Structure formats: structure tokens, C-alpha cells
Amino acid sequence: MRDEYKSSTVYQIYIKSFCDSNGDGIGDINGIRKKLLYIYSLGVKYIWVTPFFCSPMADNGYDVSDYRNVNPMFGTMEDCEAMIREADELGMGFMFDMVFNHTSDEHEWFKKALAGDPEYMDYYIFRDNPPEWTSVFGGPAWKFVPSLGKYYLHLFDPKQPDLNWDNPKVREELKDVVRFWKEKGVKGFRFDVLNRISKPANLEALPAGDGSYFCKDGPHIHEYIQELVSDTGIGEMITVGEMASTTLEQCIKYSNPEGTELSMCFNFHHLKVDYKDGGKWTLLPPDLHELRRIFTTWQEGMSKAGSWQALFWCNHDQPRIVSRFGDEGKYWKESAKMLATFIHLLRGTPYIYQGEELGMTNAHFTDISQYQDVESTNYYKIMRENGVSEADALAILAAKSRDNSRTPMQWTSGNNAGFTSGKPWLSVNPNHTKISVDAEELDPDSILNYYRELVRLRKDCPAISEGNVKFLDSGNENVIAYERTLGNERVVVLCNFSGNDEKVKGIDVKGKVLIGNYSGSHKMMKPYEVLVILES
Ligand code: GLC
Ligand code: CA
């Protein structure tokens, strides 16, 4: 049903770290099947699972060598079909992750291209004299192939060559992949780095710089998305595109209310408020003024246009939010609940990333050998080459590495957090002795139970799923407040982003407390307090 996603919540699974069913230390499809009832208990409607297709795993599956087959490391096609069916029986649907900006260099198309087959060379982006672009993971974005005397574009790793969407054959191939999974019963799709697929014309004439930046929101982007959606008939399904560094104007089109493109987009502006001068590999406390400004612009702008946002703090590329904008020490529980409420009651569809509902924290690795992620290990080298000390480089990785979110899911306080009976591919966070599903199930006041309440509130309260949104002036930079209104109903959300008591001025609200993490008053807020009041 179209629009059902407005009152629904999505759960994201990073398959490699979720649950290992066969003791090889790697999460898998049968592990997901074992935990479907747990996911169901959260009240979510959709499950986005990161890629488990055939892949040499240079970027943990975001380098696909066969879009229609399951990587044996994760299971079989029968397991996958059973997983889809079993979720369906529980009234939940899977969203599969389509990595269509690039393939693996081990995909048969690229192998043929490398062998000099002109038909397949035109599936990719080969040039004689490309501009000096850098890639997202560090180093050049073009790789020279001596046998062809040409360079190919890879906005990410050299093992992830970019596809040429200007070639209609490529677009047809990719539509076929979507149709294939749709026929298997998948209920929606997430499209990886989608706003990079349409490359600029006359590439070779462009200056040196960040390749990814030059390829964002390219000349045919809307045309290609519309074609993909209409030709595969996915307009009625839940679809989300990963749209980094884009603008409000573009996103209004990407998720336009006519439904010609996607249901919603992932944007990342709010997750750059702790980047010094826009750089990820830096340390900076979050700029709350900027955070409020970004949410105000995007929420109110999208609302006015009738477009829709994906709401999230965490995913497999982001550090853990409680460590990042909260306080994982003294106010662990309070700050995790405040951050969750802030996101879940906004206008859009919330995404919960595995373990976020437990208040899982950053990994706190202390040695470079503990990291597995290609971006983290590359940037460690780059930082060291640029004179950053070992201690500083490790401190930056400890705050920014993608592996912070990829440590295994903490099911129990026991061996390997109940994730595997073998040796986990990435170390388990030692704090699983305190933070685990088992521990939180026993605590009625747990973060886990609080997330269940938030998911339920969205389903039960139309002002939250459908209402207008407006940011309020709390007279205090540390307290961000907004209201959601529909008919006579007004829901006011007040969030203290600081570890101190904070005074609120100028917000008048009387009514029933819908949810909160203290039994406080909205005039004086306790550390990381959140208070949600319904006026009707
Ligand atoms: C997206 C994915 C990320 C991956 C990249 C390249 O940003 O979320 O994990 O490395 O695309 O596919
Ligand atoms: Ca396994």
C-alpha cells in the first residue's frame, strides 16, 4: 500500500555482524531468520538488509560480482527465499540493497571490459586523459589499465569500477536485477550512492578534485531514476536512495509526492556537524546550532513540498550516536533515549540500525590491527603519511571509523555476545557484559523497551506520522524543540542535548506526557532530558 511507510519504522541489518548461524564468525541469512521474532517484537514493518550477493568483499559486499546470486558466505538462495517468506508471514517486508553505481571488478561485465570487448567497455567509464580526481576511500579515482592504455573511473575502491548509466544497456541490465528480486517477494529497495550515477558530460575537461563531488546530482539523474522506477513498477513500494551532499531542491524532486521517483532519501548534512571544515577525519564536538539549523531547513522545506525524508542517526557507515552526540558514560541511558526520541518523532520514516535500540557504543579499538574497514585502514595510512601522530590518528579512527558500527550485535552477556560460537570477524565490544538484548529485556525501563514505545507511538498517533512540523525557539541553544500538528492535536518535543540542567523559555505547552526519560518539567530540563507532550 502506498504511503504505509509514513507510519512505519525500518530496521537495518548489517548482515556480516548480525547473527552467525554456523560458527564461522560471519553473520548470515540463517542468522537473520533466527532473529526475525526479535525484529518483529520491535514493531517495525520493514527490514533493510545490506548486500549479501556474490562479492569478493573488498568493501564488505558493496562490490557485487553477481547481483542475482547469494554469496555462499551468507547462505543459499533457498535460505534467502525462506527468509523473505518468514518475514512475510510476520507481516514484515525486506528491502534489499541495490549497489548500482558500480560493480565489483570481478563482475563478468568488467572482466569482459578488461579483455577489451568494446560492448562491455561501454558498460563502464574508460578515458584516455581523465582529470586528477580523488576517490572517497582515499587515493586516485582513476586506475590505469596497461593492456587497454586507458583509465577507468572508480569513485570508491579500485575494485569498484563505476557503471556507465548513459548506456541504455546498462540501465536495462539493472532494471532486470530489480525485477528479479521483486519477483522473489522483496517489498522495497535501498539504492546505494544513487545520486552519483549520472556522470557529468565532458568529464575530461573538468578540473582536479573530489571525484564524488563532480558526479553528484548529474545531468540525467532524475530521468534515470524515473525510468528505473516506472519500468520496474516499484513506485508503490518503499524505496530509499542514498543521496550524499545533495540539496533540498534535489531531494524534493527525488521524493516528490507524485511518486515518480523514490519514497524518500537518506541525507547526511546533520551527520557532518562534527566535521572540522567539512573534513571527516577530524575531531570536533557537535555544533548544536548548526544541527538545529539543518533540521529546521530540511524538515520544514520537505514538509512544505510534500516530500518525505528518511530519519536516522546511525547506519553501517556512521559511528554510534550515543558515543557521538550523547554521553555513553554517565548519561548512557538518558542520552540514548533523548536522541532516539528526537529522530523518531520528526516528519519522515525512522530507521533503527542494529544495536542502536540497545544503546550500543563505539568500538574503542586501540590498535590499527583491530580495524577491518577499507576506508579506515586507507585513511590511517594517509593521516600517518601527512604527519598525524599514531595516537592522534587512532583517536580520530576511534571517533569516526565505520567499524564503530560494525562490531557484532550484542545478544547476550556471554561468550562473543551470543553473536557466534566461533571467532567473530571483527572483535565484539567488551561492554556486551553490560549492554545486550538479554539484559535489556529484563529491564522494563531499558533503551530497547523505549524504542518499542517510539515505534508504537508513530503507528498510534497521526500527528506524528502525518502532521506538520515546525521548530520552536527554546531560548537555549542546547535545547532543540519542535512541534508536530494535525487538526486539533499538537505534539511538542523538547530535547536537551547537553549534560547539564538547562532552562527553557518561551515554550508554552500543557497536556499529557506521551513519552520521556525523567518525570520532569519542560521549564527546567535535566541532563539529556527529553519530554514529549500531547495537547489536544
Ligand atoms: C555506500 C555504502 C557504503 C559503501 C559505499 C560504496 O555509501 O553505504 O558502505 O562503502 O556506498 O558502495
Ligand atoms: Ca556464518
PDB file of N, CA and C in Angstrom, residues 19-28 30-31 34 73 416 418-425:
ATOM      1  N   CYS A  19      24.010 -11.942  13.131  1.00  0.00           N
ATOM      2  CA  CYS A  19      23.916 -13.200  13.866  1.00  0.00           C
ATOM      3  C   CYS A  19      24.501 -14.317  13.008  1.00  0.00           C
ATOM      4  N   ASP A  20      25.431 -15.045  13.566  1.00  0.00           N
ATOM      5  CA  ASP A  20      26.106 -16.122  12.832  1.00  0.00           C
ATOM      6  C   ASP A  20      25.456 -17.459  13.192  1.00  0.00           C
ATOM      7  N   SER A  21      24.940 -18.160  12.189  1.00  0.00           N
ATOM      8  CA  SER A  21      24.219 -19.412  12.483  1.00  0.00           C
ATOM      9  C   SER A  21      25.116 -20.645  12.427  1.00  0.00           C
ATOM     10  N   ASN A  22      26.317 -20.537  11.814  1.00  0.00           N
ATOM     11  CA  ASN A  22      27.088 -21.775  11.607  1.00  0.00           C
ATOM     12  C   ASN A  22      28.514 -21.732  12.163  1.00  0.00           C
ATOM     13  N   GLY A  23      28.786 -20.749  13.009  1.00  0.00           N
ATOM     14  CA  GLY A  23      30.055 -20.764  13.741  1.00  0.00           C
ATOM     15  C   GLY A  23      31.287 -20.365  12.952  1.00  0.00           C
ATOM     16  N   ASP A  24      31.102 -19.781  11.741  1.00  0.00           N
ATOM     17  CA  ASP A  24      32.304 -19.342  11.006  1.00  0.00           C
ATOM     18  C   ASP A  24      32.688 -17.900  11.350  1.00  0.00           C
ATOM     19  N   GLY A  25      31.972 -17.294  12.299  1.00  0.00           N
ATOM     20  CA  GLY A  25      32.338 -15.947  12.746  1.00  0.00           C
ATOM     21  C   GLY A  25      31.740 -14.832  11.905  1.00  0.00           C
ATOM     22  N   ILE A  26      30.919 -15.210  10.907  1.00  0.00           N
ATOM     23  CA  ILE A  26      30.327 -14.237   9.986  1.00  0.00           C
ATOM     24  C   ILE A  26      28.802 -14.349  10.043  1.00  0.00           C
ATOM     25  N   GLY A  27      28.154 -13.241  10.271  1.00  0.00           N
ATOM     26  CA  GLY A  27      26.688 -13.242  10.288  1.00  0.00           C
ATOM     27  C   GLY A  27      26.149 -13.735   8.952  1.00  0.00           C
ATOM     28  N   ASP A  28      24.943 -14.283   8.939  1.00  0.00           N
ATOM     29  CA  ASP A  28      24.429 -14.878   7.709  1.00  0.00           C
ATOM     30  C   ASP A  28      22.902 -14.850   7.655  1.00  0.00           C
ATOM     31  N   ASN A  30      20.708 -17.316   7.636  1.00  0.00           N
ATOM     32  CA  ASN A  30      20.007 -18.132   8.635  1.00  0.00           C
ATOM     33  C   ASN A  30      20.079 -17.508  10.025  1.00  0.00           C
ATOM     34  N   GLY A  31      21.096 -16.706  10.248  1.00  0.00           N
ATOM     35  CA  GLY A  31      21.165 -15.937  11.499  1.00  0.00           C
ATOM     36  C   GLY A  31      20.027 -14.915  11.558  1.00  0.00           C
ATOM     37  N   LYS A  34      16.825 -16.634  12.377  1.00  0.00           N
ATOM     38  CA  LYS A  34      16.705 -16.959  13.811  1.00  0.00           C
ATOM     39  C   LYS A  34      16.213 -15.778  14.634  1.00  0.00           C
ATOM     40  N   MET A  73      29.125 -17.364   1.521  1.00  0.00           N
ATOM     41  CA  MET A  73      29.495 -16.984   2.880  1.00  0.00           C
ATOM     42  C   MET A  73      28.266 -16.633   3.730  1.00  0.00           C
ATOM     43  N   ASN A 416      31.361 -14.041  23.215  1.00  0.00           N
ATOM     44  CA  ASN A 416      31.143 -13.351  21.929  1.00  0.00           C
ATOM     45  C   ASN A 416      29.760 -12.720  21.800  1.00  0.00           C
ATOM     46  N   GLY A 418      26.999 -13.746  22.226  1.00  0.00           N
ATOM     47  CA  GLY A 418      25.964 -14.593  21.627  1.00  0.00           C
ATOM     48  C   GLY A 418      25.869 -14.426  20.121  1.00  0.00           C
ATOM     49  N   PHE A 419      26.850 -13.740  19.519  1.00  0.00           N
ATOM     50  CA  PHE A 419      26.818 -13.494  18.070  1.00  0.00           C
ATOM     51  C   PHE A 419      27.263 -14.732  17.292  1.00  0.00           C
ATOM     52  N   THR A 420      28.286 -15.409  17.817  1.00  0.00           N
ATOM     53  CA  THR A 420      28.831 -16.577  17.113  1.00  0.00           C
ATOM     54  C   THR A 420      29.407 -17.562  18.123  1.00  0.00           C
ATOM     55  N   SER A 421      29.455 -18.824  17.718  1.00  0.00           N
ATOM     56  CA  SER A 421      30.139 -19.812  18.563  1.00  0.00           C
ATOM     57  C   SER A 421      31.597 -19.922  18.120  1.00  0.00           C
ATOM     58  N   GLY A 422      31.939 -19.240  17.010  1.00  0.00           N
ATOM     59  CA  GLY A 422      33.321 -19.288  16.510  1.00  0.00           C
ATOM     60  C   GLY A 422      34.071 -18.014  16.856  1.00  0.00           C
ATOM     61  N   LYS A 423      34.990 -17.628  15.954  1.00  0.00           N
ATOM     62  CA  LYS A 423      35.778 -16.412  16.202  1.00  0.00           C
ATOM     63  C   LYS A 423      35.176 -15.296  15.344  1.00  0.00           C
ATOM     64  N   PRO A 424      34.649 -14.236  15.962  1.00  0.00           N
ATOM     65  CA  PRO A 424      33.987 -13.183  15.176  1.00  0.00           C
ATOM     66  C   PRO A 424      34.952 -12.484  14.226  1.00  0.00           C
ATOM     67  N   TRP A 425      34.463 -12.118  13.040  1.00  0.00           N
ATOM     68  CA  TRP A 425      35.329 -11.491  12.017  1.00  0.00           C
ATOM     69  C   TRP A 425      35.845 -10.135  12.479  1.00  0.00           C
TER      70      TRP A 425
END
